[in-house]
Short mmCIF file of N, CA, C and O in Angstrom, two decimals:
data_model
loop_
_atom_site.label_atom_id
_atom_site.label_comp_id
_atom_site.label_asym_id
_atom_site.label_seq_id
_atom_site.Cartn_x
_atom_site.Cartn_y
_atom_site.Cartn_z
N MET A 1 16.85 -35.79 -3.12
CA MET A 1 17.47 -34.77 -2.39
C MET A 1 17.19 -35.18 -0.77
O MET A 1 16.11 -35.24 -0.50
N ASP A 2 18.29 -34.83 -0.08
CA ASP A 2 18.17 -35.09 1.21
C ASP A 2 17.46 -33.91 2.10
O ASP A 2 17.32 -32.82 1.50
N ASP A 3 17.23 -34.05 3.26
CA ASP A 3 16.53 -33.01 4.07
C ASP A 3 17.40 -31.82 4.32
O ASP A 3 16.80 -30.62 4.03
N ARG A 4 18.64 -31.88 4.22
CA ARG A 4 19.61 -30.68 4.42
C ARG A 4 19.63 -29.84 3.17
O ARG A 4 19.50 -28.76 3.01
N GLN A 5 19.55 -30.60 2.04
CA GLN A 5 19.63 -30.06 0.57
C GLN A 5 18.27 -29.40 0.43
O GLN A 5 18.18 -28.19 -0.02
N LEU A 6 17.26 -30.29 0.76
CA LEU A 6 15.83 -29.68 0.79
C LEU A 6 15.75 -28.15 1.40
O LEU A 6 15.25 -27.32 0.90
N ALA A 7 16.36 -28.32 2.77
CA ALA A 7 16.27 -27.08 3.72
C ALA A 7 17.08 -25.83 2.83
O ALA A 7 16.52 -24.96 2.90
N GLU A 8 18.15 -26.10 2.41
CA GLU A 8 18.91 -25.14 1.57
C GLU A 8 18.23 -24.57 0.45
O GLU A 8 18.19 -23.36 0.07
N GLU A 9 17.60 -25.35 -0.37
CA GLU A 9 16.97 -25.05 -1.66
C GLU A 9 15.74 -24.16 -1.32
O GLU A 9 15.43 -23.03 -1.78
N LEU A 10 15.04 -24.57 -0.30
CA LEU A 10 13.99 -23.73 0.14
C LEU A 10 14.29 -22.35 0.71
O LEU A 10 13.69 -21.21 0.51
N ARG A 11 15.45 -22.39 1.53
CA ARG A 11 15.86 -21.21 2.09
C ARG A 11 16.34 -20.11 1.02
O ARG A 11 15.88 -19.05 0.94
N LEU A 12 16.99 -20.75 0.12
CA LEU A 12 17.40 -19.71 -1.13
C LEU A 12 16.44 -19.21 -1.87
O LEU A 12 16.22 -18.06 -2.14
N THR A 13 15.39 -20.27 -2.04
CA THR A 13 14.15 -19.73 -2.97
C THR A 13 13.30 -18.89 -2.21
O THR A 13 12.71 -17.83 -2.81
N VAL A 14 13.00 -19.26 -0.99
CA VAL A 14 12.01 -18.14 -0.18
C VAL A 14 12.88 -16.93 -0.07
O VAL A 14 12.21 -15.83 -0.25
N GLY A 15 14.05 -16.84 0.04
CA GLY A 15 14.73 -15.48 0.28
C GLY A 15 14.76 -14.89 -1.18
O GLY A 15 14.42 -13.57 -0.95
N ARG A 16 14.88 -15.41 -2.31
CA ARG A 16 14.60 -14.66 -3.53
C ARG A 16 13.30 -14.25 -3.68
O ARG A 16 13.04 -13.00 -4.34
N LEU A 17 12.38 -15.00 -3.45
CA LEU A 17 10.83 -14.68 -3.43
C LEU A 17 10.53 -13.48 -2.44
O LEU A 17 10.01 -12.61 -2.98
N VAL A 18 11.06 -13.42 -1.28
CA VAL A 18 10.79 -12.18 -0.46
C VAL A 18 11.51 -10.93 -1.06
O VAL A 18 10.96 -10.11 -1.06
N ARG A 19 12.80 -11.19 -1.43
CA ARG A 19 13.47 -9.94 -2.25
C ARG A 19 12.58 -9.55 -3.35
O ARG A 19 12.49 -8.34 -3.41
N THR A 20 12.14 -10.22 -4.09
CA THR A 20 11.46 -9.93 -5.47
C THR A 20 10.22 -9.28 -4.56
O THR A 20 9.67 -8.02 -5.56
N VAL A 21 9.48 -9.66 -3.95
CA VAL A 21 8.18 -9.15 -3.37
C VAL A 21 8.58 -7.62 -2.70
O VAL A 21 7.91 -6.84 -3.00
N ARG A 22 9.43 -7.75 -2.00
CA ARG A 22 10.00 -6.44 -1.29
C ARG A 22 10.50 -5.30 -2.26
O ARG A 22 10.49 -4.27 -2.15
N SER A 23 10.65 -5.73 -3.63
CA SER A 23 11.08 -4.80 -4.49
C SER A 23 10.14 -3.67 -4.88
O SER A 23 10.22 -2.77 -5.56
N ALA A 24 8.87 -4.17 -4.64
CA ALA A 24 7.53 -3.14 -4.76
C ALA A 24 7.63 -2.25 -3.63
O ALA A 24 6.84 -1.25 -3.82
N ASP A 25 8.30 -2.31 -2.59
CA ASP A 25 8.17 -1.45 -1.38
C ASP A 25 8.62 0.01 -1.82
O ASP A 25 9.50 0.31 -2.68
N THR A 26 7.79 0.74 -1.28
CA THR A 26 8.25 2.31 -1.34
C THR A 26 8.74 3.07 -0.19
O THR A 26 9.04 4.20 -0.06
N MET A 27 8.82 2.28 0.82
CA MET A 27 9.55 2.66 2.17
C MET A 27 10.50 2.00 2.65
O MET A 27 10.62 0.70 2.19
N PRO A 28 11.45 2.26 3.21
CA PRO A 28 12.61 1.62 3.81
C PRO A 28 12.11 0.34 4.45
O PRO A 28 11.04 0.42 5.52
N PRO A 29 12.78 -0.82 4.44
CA PRO A 29 12.20 -2.10 5.02
C PRO A 29 12.36 -1.82 6.51
O PRO A 29 11.34 -2.61 7.04
N GLY A 30 12.95 -1.40 7.13
CA GLY A 30 13.01 -1.10 8.71
C GLY A 30 11.66 -0.29 9.03
O GLY A 30 11.04 -0.75 10.06
N GLU A 31 11.47 0.46 8.31
CA GLU A 31 9.98 1.28 8.63
C GLU A 31 8.81 0.48 8.36
O GLU A 31 7.99 0.28 9.22
N ALA A 32 8.70 -0.29 7.50
CA ALA A 32 7.84 -1.24 7.02
C ALA A 32 7.66 -2.16 8.34
O ALA A 32 6.56 -2.80 8.75
N ALA A 33 8.86 -2.79 8.41
CA ALA A 33 8.92 -3.75 9.58
C ALA A 33 8.35 -3.54 10.97
O ALA A 33 7.59 -4.13 11.42
N VAL A 34 8.64 -2.14 11.27
CA VAL A 34 8.10 -1.39 12.57
C VAL A 34 6.57 -1.28 12.52
O VAL A 34 5.77 -1.79 13.38
N LEU A 35 6.19 -0.77 11.36
CA LEU A 35 4.66 -0.58 11.19
C LEU A 35 3.96 -2.09 11.16
O LEU A 35 2.87 -2.35 11.93
N GLY A 36 4.41 -2.94 10.52
CA GLY A 36 4.22 -4.49 10.69
C GLY A 36 4.00 -5.04 12.18
O GLY A 36 2.96 -5.58 12.40
N TYR A 37 5.03 -4.90 12.88
CA TYR A 37 5.07 -5.26 14.25
C TYR A 37 3.86 -4.58 15.01
O TYR A 37 3.38 -5.10 15.97
N LEU A 38 3.73 -3.34 14.69
CA LEU A 38 2.86 -2.42 15.54
C LEU A 38 1.26 -3.14 15.27
O LEU A 38 0.25 -3.17 15.97
N ASP A 39 1.16 -3.40 13.84
CA ASP A 39 -0.03 -3.78 13.23
C ASP A 39 -0.39 -5.14 14.01
O ASP A 39 -1.60 -5.34 14.35
N ARG A 40 0.54 -5.99 13.92
CA ARG A 40 0.28 -7.13 14.33
C ARG A 40 0.24 -7.47 16.06
O ARG A 40 -0.46 -8.27 16.50
N GLY A 41 1.24 -6.72 16.54
CA GLY A 41 1.23 -7.04 18.09
C GLY A 41 0.90 -5.84 18.97
O GLY A 41 0.90 -5.90 20.09
N GLY A 42 0.03 -4.91 18.27
CA GLY A 42 -0.55 -3.79 19.32
C GLY A 42 0.67 -2.98 19.58
O GLY A 42 1.78 -2.87 19.23
N PRO A 43 0.32 -2.02 20.63
CA PRO A 43 1.14 -0.97 21.14
C PRO A 43 2.64 -1.70 21.74
O PRO A 43 2.54 -2.80 22.32
N LEU A 44 3.60 -1.29 21.48
CA LEU A 44 4.95 -1.71 21.80
C LEU A 44 6.02 -0.61 22.07
O LEU A 44 5.71 0.73 21.75
N THR A 45 6.69 -1.02 22.91
CA THR A 45 7.98 0.19 23.32
C THR A 45 8.98 0.02 22.09
O THR A 45 9.12 -0.83 21.51
N THR A 46 9.85 1.27 22.04
CA THR A 46 10.92 0.93 21.14
C THR A 46 11.76 -0.18 21.54
O THR A 46 12.26 -1.04 20.76
N ALA A 47 12.00 -0.49 22.78
CA ALA A 47 12.96 -1.51 23.14
C ALA A 47 12.38 -2.93 22.67
O ALA A 47 13.04 -3.89 22.44
N GLU A 48 10.80 -3.04 22.93
CA GLU A 48 10.18 -4.37 22.34
C GLU A 48 10.31 -4.57 20.78
O GLU A 48 10.69 -5.42 20.39
N ILE A 49 10.35 -3.32 19.99
CA ILE A 49 10.60 -3.32 18.73
C ILE A 49 11.80 -3.67 18.35
O ILE A 49 12.23 -4.75 17.34
N ALA A 50 12.96 -3.30 18.96
CA ALA A 50 14.21 -3.52 18.85
C ALA A 50 14.45 -5.05 19.14
O ALA A 50 15.10 -5.78 18.18
N GLN A 51 14.06 -5.49 20.06
CA GLN A 51 14.32 -6.97 20.49
C GLN A 51 13.49 -7.88 19.33
O GLN A 51 14.18 -8.87 18.93
N GLN A 52 12.15 -7.61 18.99
CA GLN A 52 11.38 -8.26 17.85
C GLN A 52 12.40 -8.14 16.53
O GLN A 52 12.29 -9.31 15.99
N ARG A 53 12.97 -7.32 16.20
CA ARG A 53 13.64 -6.98 15.00
C ARG A 53 14.93 -7.50 15.09
O ARG A 53 15.59 -7.56 14.01
N GLY A 54 15.60 -7.70 16.04
CA GLY A 54 16.98 -8.21 16.36
C GLY A 54 17.95 -7.04 15.96
O GLY A 54 18.91 -7.38 15.43
N VAL A 55 17.62 -5.80 16.38
CA VAL A 55 18.57 -4.76 16.31
C VAL A 55 18.76 -3.89 17.48
O VAL A 55 18.01 -4.17 18.52
N SER A 56 19.60 -3.17 17.46
CA SER A 56 20.13 -2.32 18.64
C SER A 56 18.79 -1.24 18.99
O SER A 56 18.13 -0.89 18.09
N HIS A 57 18.80 -0.91 20.52
CA HIS A 57 17.71 0.26 20.79
C HIS A 57 18.06 1.35 19.75
O HIS A 57 16.96 2.10 19.35
N GLN A 58 19.11 1.60 19.66
CA GLN A 58 19.48 2.93 18.85
C GLN A 58 18.96 3.02 17.40
O GLN A 58 18.56 3.76 17.17
N SER A 59 19.05 1.78 16.71
CA SER A 59 18.63 1.55 15.39
C SER A 59 17.27 1.71 15.43
O SER A 59 16.59 2.39 14.51
N ALA A 60 16.53 0.91 16.31
CA ALA A 60 15.03 1.18 16.31
C ALA A 60 14.54 2.46 16.60
O ALA A 60 13.60 2.76 16.04
N ALA A 61 15.37 3.31 17.55
CA ALA A 61 14.83 4.28 17.91
C ALA A 61 14.98 5.45 16.81
O ALA A 61 13.97 6.23 16.78
N LYS A 62 16.11 5.24 15.86
CA LYS A 62 16.17 6.11 14.70
C LYS A 62 14.86 6.08 13.90
O LYS A 62 14.22 6.78 13.08
N THR A 63 14.58 4.53 13.55
CA THR A 63 13.51 4.21 12.71
C THR A 63 12.26 4.88 13.23
O THR A 63 11.40 5.35 12.49
N VAL A 64 11.85 4.69 14.43
CA VAL A 64 10.82 5.26 15.19
C VAL A 64 10.63 6.66 15.07
O VAL A 64 9.54 7.30 14.73
N LYS A 65 11.63 7.38 15.28
CA LYS A 65 11.79 8.86 15.11
C LYS A 65 11.28 9.37 13.74
O LYS A 65 10.60 10.23 13.62
N GLY A 66 11.60 8.50 12.51
CA GLY A 66 11.18 8.91 11.32
C GLY A 66 9.85 8.54 11.10
O GLY A 66 9.28 9.41 10.59
N LEU A 67 9.27 7.56 11.65
CA LEU A 67 7.98 7.00 11.42
C LEU A 67 7.17 8.05 12.35
O LEU A 67 5.88 8.61 11.87
N LEU A 68 7.62 8.61 13.65
CA LEU A 68 6.87 9.66 14.30
C LEU A 68 6.82 11.12 13.65
O LEU A 68 5.69 11.77 13.45
N ALA A 69 7.79 11.33 12.86
CA ALA A 69 7.83 12.61 12.14
C ALA A 69 7.11 12.67 11.05
O ALA A 69 6.46 13.59 10.40
N GLN A 70 6.79 11.43 10.48
CA GLN A 70 5.91 11.15 9.24
C GLN A 70 4.32 11.18 9.62
O GLN A 70 3.68 11.05 8.91
N GLY A 71 4.18 11.08 11.00
CA GLY A 71 2.92 10.78 11.48
C GLY A 71 2.22 9.61 11.21
O GLY A 71 1.11 9.41 11.27
N LEU A 72 3.37 8.46 11.10
CA LEU A 72 2.53 7.25 10.89
C LEU A 72 2.54 6.40 12.23
O LEU A 72 1.82 5.34 12.31
N VAL A 73 3.14 6.92 13.35
CA VAL A 73 2.97 6.26 14.34
C VAL A 73 2.95 7.43 15.75
O VAL A 73 3.21 8.54 15.27
N ARG A 74 2.39 6.94 16.74
CA ARG A 74 2.45 8.02 17.84
C ARG A 74 2.85 7.37 19.10
O ARG A 74 2.67 6.30 19.19
N ALA A 75 3.23 8.26 19.93
CA ALA A 75 3.71 7.79 21.35
C ALA A 75 2.79 8.54 22.32
O ALA A 75 2.48 9.37 22.49
N GLU A 76 2.82 7.41 23.36
CA GLU A 76 1.91 7.59 24.49
C GLU A 76 2.48 7.13 25.71
O GLU A 76 3.28 6.24 25.46
N ALA A 77 2.34 7.76 26.74
CA ALA A 77 2.91 7.42 28.05
C ALA A 77 2.37 5.92 28.31
O ALA A 77 1.42 5.50 28.17
N HIS A 78 3.27 5.12 28.82
CA HIS A 78 3.22 3.73 29.21
C HIS A 78 2.28 3.77 30.34
O HIS A 78 2.61 4.41 31.47
N PRO A 79 1.27 2.88 30.59
CA PRO A 79 0.33 3.01 31.64
C PRO A 79 1.12 2.30 32.88
O PRO A 79 0.52 2.80 34.04
N ASP A 80 1.98 1.40 32.71
CA ASP A 80 2.60 0.98 33.84
C ASP A 80 3.99 1.55 34.51
O ASP A 80 4.44 1.37 35.54
N ASP A 81 4.67 2.17 33.41
CA ASP A 81 5.95 2.96 33.67
C ASP A 81 6.16 4.30 32.90
O ASP A 81 6.23 4.31 31.60
N GLY A 82 5.88 5.22 33.64
CA GLY A 82 6.03 6.63 32.97
C GLY A 82 7.28 7.02 32.29
O GLY A 82 7.24 7.86 31.60
N ARG A 83 8.35 6.30 32.55
CA ARG A 83 9.82 6.39 31.68
C ARG A 83 9.75 5.75 30.27
O ARG A 83 10.36 6.17 29.53
N LYS A 84 8.57 5.09 30.04
CA LYS A 84 8.54 4.43 28.78
C LYS A 84 7.27 5.15 28.01
O LYS A 84 6.41 5.50 28.43
N LEU A 85 7.64 4.94 26.65
CA LEU A 85 6.44 5.28 25.77
C LEU A 85 5.93 4.16 24.91
O LEU A 85 6.83 3.36 24.57
N LEU A 86 4.65 4.04 24.74
CA LEU A 86 4.14 3.10 23.83
C LEU A 86 3.68 3.51 22.34
O LEU A 86 3.39 4.73 22.25
N LEU A 87 4.19 2.83 21.57
CA LEU A 87 4.09 3.25 20.10
C LEU A 87 2.86 2.72 19.49
O LEU A 87 2.66 1.57 19.81
N THR A 88 1.91 3.34 18.83
CA THR A 88 0.85 2.84 18.22
C THR A 88 0.86 3.18 16.67
O THR A 88 1.38 4.46 16.64
N LEU A 89 0.01 2.51 16.00
CA LEU A 89 -0.30 3.08 14.66
C LEU A 89 -1.22 4.00 14.50
O LEU A 89 -1.87 4.10 15.48
N THR A 90 -0.70 5.18 13.96
CA THR A 90 -1.89 6.13 13.57
C THR A 90 -2.78 5.70 12.20
O THR A 90 -2.36 4.80 11.58
N PRO A 91 -3.89 6.24 12.10
CA PRO A 91 -4.74 6.05 10.92
C PRO A 91 -3.72 6.07 9.33
O PRO A 91 -3.78 5.15 8.54
N ALA A 92 -2.98 6.93 9.43
CA ALA A 92 -1.82 7.06 8.49
C ALA A 92 -1.10 6.02 8.27
O ALA A 92 -0.78 5.66 7.15
N GLY A 93 -0.59 5.58 9.28
CA GLY A 93 0.39 4.47 9.48
C GLY A 93 -0.38 3.20 8.94
O GLY A 93 0.30 2.41 8.20
N ARG A 94 -1.39 3.07 9.38
CA ARG A 94 -2.29 1.87 8.79
C ARG A 94 -2.47 1.85 7.39
O ARG A 94 -2.39 0.80 6.63
N ASP A 95 -3.03 3.13 6.87
CA ASP A 95 -3.11 3.05 5.56
C ASP A 95 -1.61 2.89 4.84
O ASP A 95 -1.87 2.07 3.66
N ARG A 96 -0.65 3.50 5.09
CA ARG A 96 0.55 3.21 4.37
C ARG A 96 0.87 1.92 4.43
O ARG A 96 1.52 1.29 3.52
N LEU A 97 0.70 1.10 5.61
CA LEU A 97 1.09 -0.22 5.51
C LEU A 97 0.39 -1.05 4.78
O LEU A 97 0.74 -1.89 4.14
N ALA A 98 -0.97 -0.82 4.66
CA ALA A 98 -1.97 -1.37 3.62
C ALA A 98 -1.52 -1.23 2.37
O ALA A 98 -1.44 -2.12 1.57
N GLU A 99 -1.05 -0.10 1.95
CA GLU A 99 -0.60 0.16 0.65
C GLU A 99 0.78 -0.72 0.34
O GLU A 99 0.74 -1.36 -0.88
N GLU A 100 1.47 -0.71 1.26
CA GLU A 100 2.91 -1.57 1.06
C GLU A 100 2.51 -3.13 0.79
O GLU A 100 2.92 -3.76 0.11
N ARG A 101 1.49 -3.45 1.71
CA ARG A 101 1.18 -4.89 1.58
C ARG A 101 0.33 -5.07 0.33
O ARG A 101 0.57 -6.12 -0.41
N ARG A 102 -0.36 -4.06 -0.17
CA ARG A 102 -1.08 -4.15 -1.35
C ARG A 102 -0.10 -4.40 -2.52
O ARG A 102 -0.31 -5.09 -3.51
N ARG A 103 0.91 -3.62 -2.42
CA ARG A 103 2.07 -3.70 -3.61
C ARG A 103 2.51 -4.74 -3.69
O ARG A 103 2.81 -5.39 -4.61
N ARG A 104 3.01 -5.39 -2.43
CA ARG A 104 3.63 -6.83 -2.49
C ARG A 104 2.87 -7.75 -2.85
O ARG A 104 3.29 -8.74 -3.75
N ALA A 105 1.29 -7.79 -2.27
CA ALA A 105 0.46 -8.68 -3.19
C ALA A 105 0.37 -8.74 -4.73
O ALA A 105 0.33 -9.60 -5.22
N ASP A 106 0.25 -7.40 -4.98
CA ASP A 106 0.05 -7.08 -6.49
C ASP A 106 1.25 -7.79 -7.22
O ASP A 106 1.09 -8.55 -8.24
N ARG A 107 2.51 -7.53 -6.75
CA ARG A 107 3.88 -8.16 -7.44
C ARG A 107 3.61 -9.37 -7.32
O ARG A 107 4.10 -10.28 -8.59
N LEU A 108 3.56 -10.27 -6.27
CA LEU A 108 3.42 -11.74 -6.36
C LEU A 108 2.29 -12.21 -6.98
O LEU A 108 2.45 -13.19 -7.86
N GLY A 109 1.06 -11.47 -7.06
CA GLY A 109 -0.06 -11.82 -7.85
C GLY A 109 0.05 -11.98 -9.14
O GLY A 109 -0.05 -12.79 -10.19
N SER A 110 1.08 -10.64 -9.56
CA SER A 110 1.26 -10.68 -11.33
C SER A 110 2.32 -12.01 -11.71
O SER A 110 2.17 -12.48 -12.57
N ALA A 111 3.34 -12.16 -10.74
CA ALA A 111 4.09 -13.42 -11.12
C ALA A 111 3.29 -14.65 -11.10
O ALA A 111 4.09 -15.42 -11.99
N ILE A 112 2.66 -15.03 -10.03
CA ILE A 112 1.76 -16.16 -10.20
C ILE A 112 1.07 -16.40 -11.35
O ILE A 112 1.10 -17.42 -11.99
N ASN A 113 0.52 -15.36 -11.85
CA ASN A 113 -0.53 -15.35 -13.19
C ASN A 113 0.31 -15.25 -14.25
O ASN A 113 -0.03 -16.27 -15.30
N ALA A 114 1.65 -14.81 -14.21
CA ALA A 114 2.54 -15.02 -15.46
C ALA A 114 3.21 -16.29 -15.68
O ALA A 114 3.54 -16.57 -16.72
N VAL A 115 3.71 -16.75 -14.42
CA VAL A 115 4.55 -17.92 -14.53
C VAL A 115 3.89 -19.10 -14.40
O VAL A 115 4.24 -20.29 -14.86
N LEU A 116 3.07 -19.35 -13.47
CA LEU A 116 2.33 -20.67 -13.11
C LEU A 116 1.12 -21.06 -13.94
O LEU A 116 0.28 -20.24 -14.23
N SER A 117 1.11 -22.29 -14.36
CA SER A 117 -0.14 -22.87 -14.86
C SER A 117 -1.03 -23.08 -13.77
O SER A 117 -0.99 -22.94 -12.73
N PRO A 118 -2.44 -23.34 -14.20
CA PRO A 118 -3.30 -23.65 -13.27
C PRO A 118 -3.13 -24.52 -12.38
O PRO A 118 -3.47 -24.63 -11.07
N GLU A 119 -2.37 -25.76 -12.92
CA GLU A 119 -2.06 -26.95 -12.12
C GLU A 119 -1.08 -26.69 -10.98
O GLU A 119 -0.98 -26.96 -9.88
N GLU A 120 -0.17 -25.76 -11.55
CA GLU A 120 1.06 -25.30 -10.59
C GLU A 120 0.53 -24.21 -9.36
O GLU A 120 0.74 -24.53 -8.29
N ARG A 121 -0.42 -23.57 -9.99
CA ARG A 121 -1.51 -22.69 -8.92
C ARG A 121 -1.77 -23.50 -7.72
O ARG A 121 -1.79 -23.29 -6.50
N LYS A 122 -2.44 -24.78 -8.22
CA LYS A 122 -3.29 -25.38 -7.09
C LYS A 122 -2.17 -26.08 -6.48
O LYS A 122 -2.42 -26.32 -5.23
N THR A 123 -0.98 -26.79 -6.88
CA THR A 123 0.09 -27.05 -6.18
C THR A 123 0.59 -26.16 -5.00
O THR A 123 0.79 -26.39 -3.94
N LEU A 124 0.88 -24.96 -5.55
CA LEU A 124 1.21 -23.79 -4.65
C LEU A 124 0.19 -23.56 -3.49
O LEU A 124 0.72 -23.57 -2.52
N GLU A 125 -1.10 -23.80 -3.94
CA GLU A 125 -2.17 -23.28 -2.87
C GLU A 125 -2.14 -24.55 -1.88
O GLU A 125 -2.21 -24.42 -0.70
N ALA A 126 -1.67 -25.75 -2.50
CA ALA A 126 -1.69 -26.91 -1.34
C ALA A 126 -0.57 -26.88 -0.46
O ALA A 126 -0.45 -27.47 0.51
N ALA A 127 0.61 -26.26 -1.16
CA ALA A 127 1.89 -26.25 -0.32
C ALA A 127 1.81 -25.11 0.90
O ALA A 127 2.62 -25.06 1.83
N LEU A 128 0.75 -24.21 0.70
CA LEU A 128 0.51 -23.14 1.75
C LEU A 128 0.53 -23.55 3.21
O LEU A 128 1.35 -23.05 4.13
N PRO A 129 -0.39 -24.57 3.49
CA PRO A 129 -0.39 -25.08 4.88
C PRO A 129 0.90 -25.62 5.59
O PRO A 129 1.27 -25.55 6.36
N LEU A 130 1.80 -26.29 4.47
CA LEU A 130 3.03 -26.79 4.91
C LEU A 130 4.10 -25.79 5.14
O LEU A 130 4.65 -25.98 6.13
N LEU A 131 3.90 -24.74 4.27
CA LEU A 131 4.73 -23.64 4.69
C LEU A 131 4.67 -22.94 5.81
O LEU A 131 5.52 -22.43 6.78
N SER A 132 3.14 -22.82 6.08
CA SER A 132 2.79 -22.12 7.46
C SER A 132 3.28 -22.96 8.53
O SER A 132 3.63 -22.41 9.55
N ARG A 133 3.03 -24.18 8.68
CA ARG A 133 3.61 -25.11 9.70
C ARG A 133 4.99 -25.14 9.75
O ARG A 133 5.47 -24.83 11.00
N LEU A 134 5.67 -24.79 8.74
CA LEU A 134 7.28 -24.85 9.02
C LEU A 134 7.56 -23.51 9.55
O LEU A 134 8.54 -23.33 10.65
N SER A 135 7.02 -22.42 9.13
CA SER A 135 7.31 -20.89 9.85
C SER A 135 6.87 -20.98 11.32
O SER A 135 7.43 -20.28 12.11
N THR A 136 5.77 -21.70 11.66
CA THR A 136 5.12 -21.54 13.10
C THR A 136 6.31 -22.35 13.73
O THR A 136 6.54 -21.94 14.87
N HIS A 137 6.62 -23.52 13.33
CA HIS A 137 7.61 -24.20 14.07
C HIS A 137 8.96 -23.50 14.11
O HIS A 137 9.67 -23.64 15.32
N GLY A 138 9.48 -22.79 13.20
CA GLY A 138 10.73 -21.94 13.35
C GLY A 138 10.67 -20.98 14.29
O GLY A 138 11.53 -20.43 14.88
N ASN A 139 9.35 -20.47 14.54
CA ASN A 139 9.17 -19.41 15.57
C ASN A 139 9.11 -20.01 17.20
O ASN A 139 8.49 -19.30 17.88
N GLY A 140 8.94 -21.27 17.23
CA GLY A 140 8.88 -21.84 18.47
C GLY A 140 7.49 -22.14 18.83
O GLY A 140 7.27 -22.17 20.00
N GLU A 141 6.56 -22.00 18.06
CA GLU A 141 5.28 -22.07 18.45
C GLU A 141 4.62 -23.42 18.45
O GLU A 141 5.26 -24.28 17.64
#
């Protein structure tokens, strides 16, 4: 298999894996994504969230509005620009995100236990640093 074929197989396989894991989600993907960005990146504006997600400001604002209504995020005045609001996770948002992540990990863990032999699990574990390096490179880091 040449590099291009390997890349395409990896893309397809990882995509299926992500869809399988996300099937355990109980909240819309956009909401989970915003909570994840706020968890990893700290306070962000709606514009910054839109940019990171690759969606329009209007789309991000709609998602943020829903999260605010659920009490999963809160908005505070931006310290450098009073026209902007900084969004942060609330304790309820942190708990909800942790629950979504736990569901995903449980789904994947169940599959690993059901499908892979002990030797295959070791192979998968050994591949994790390689996948991490690929994802880091893909992000320009």
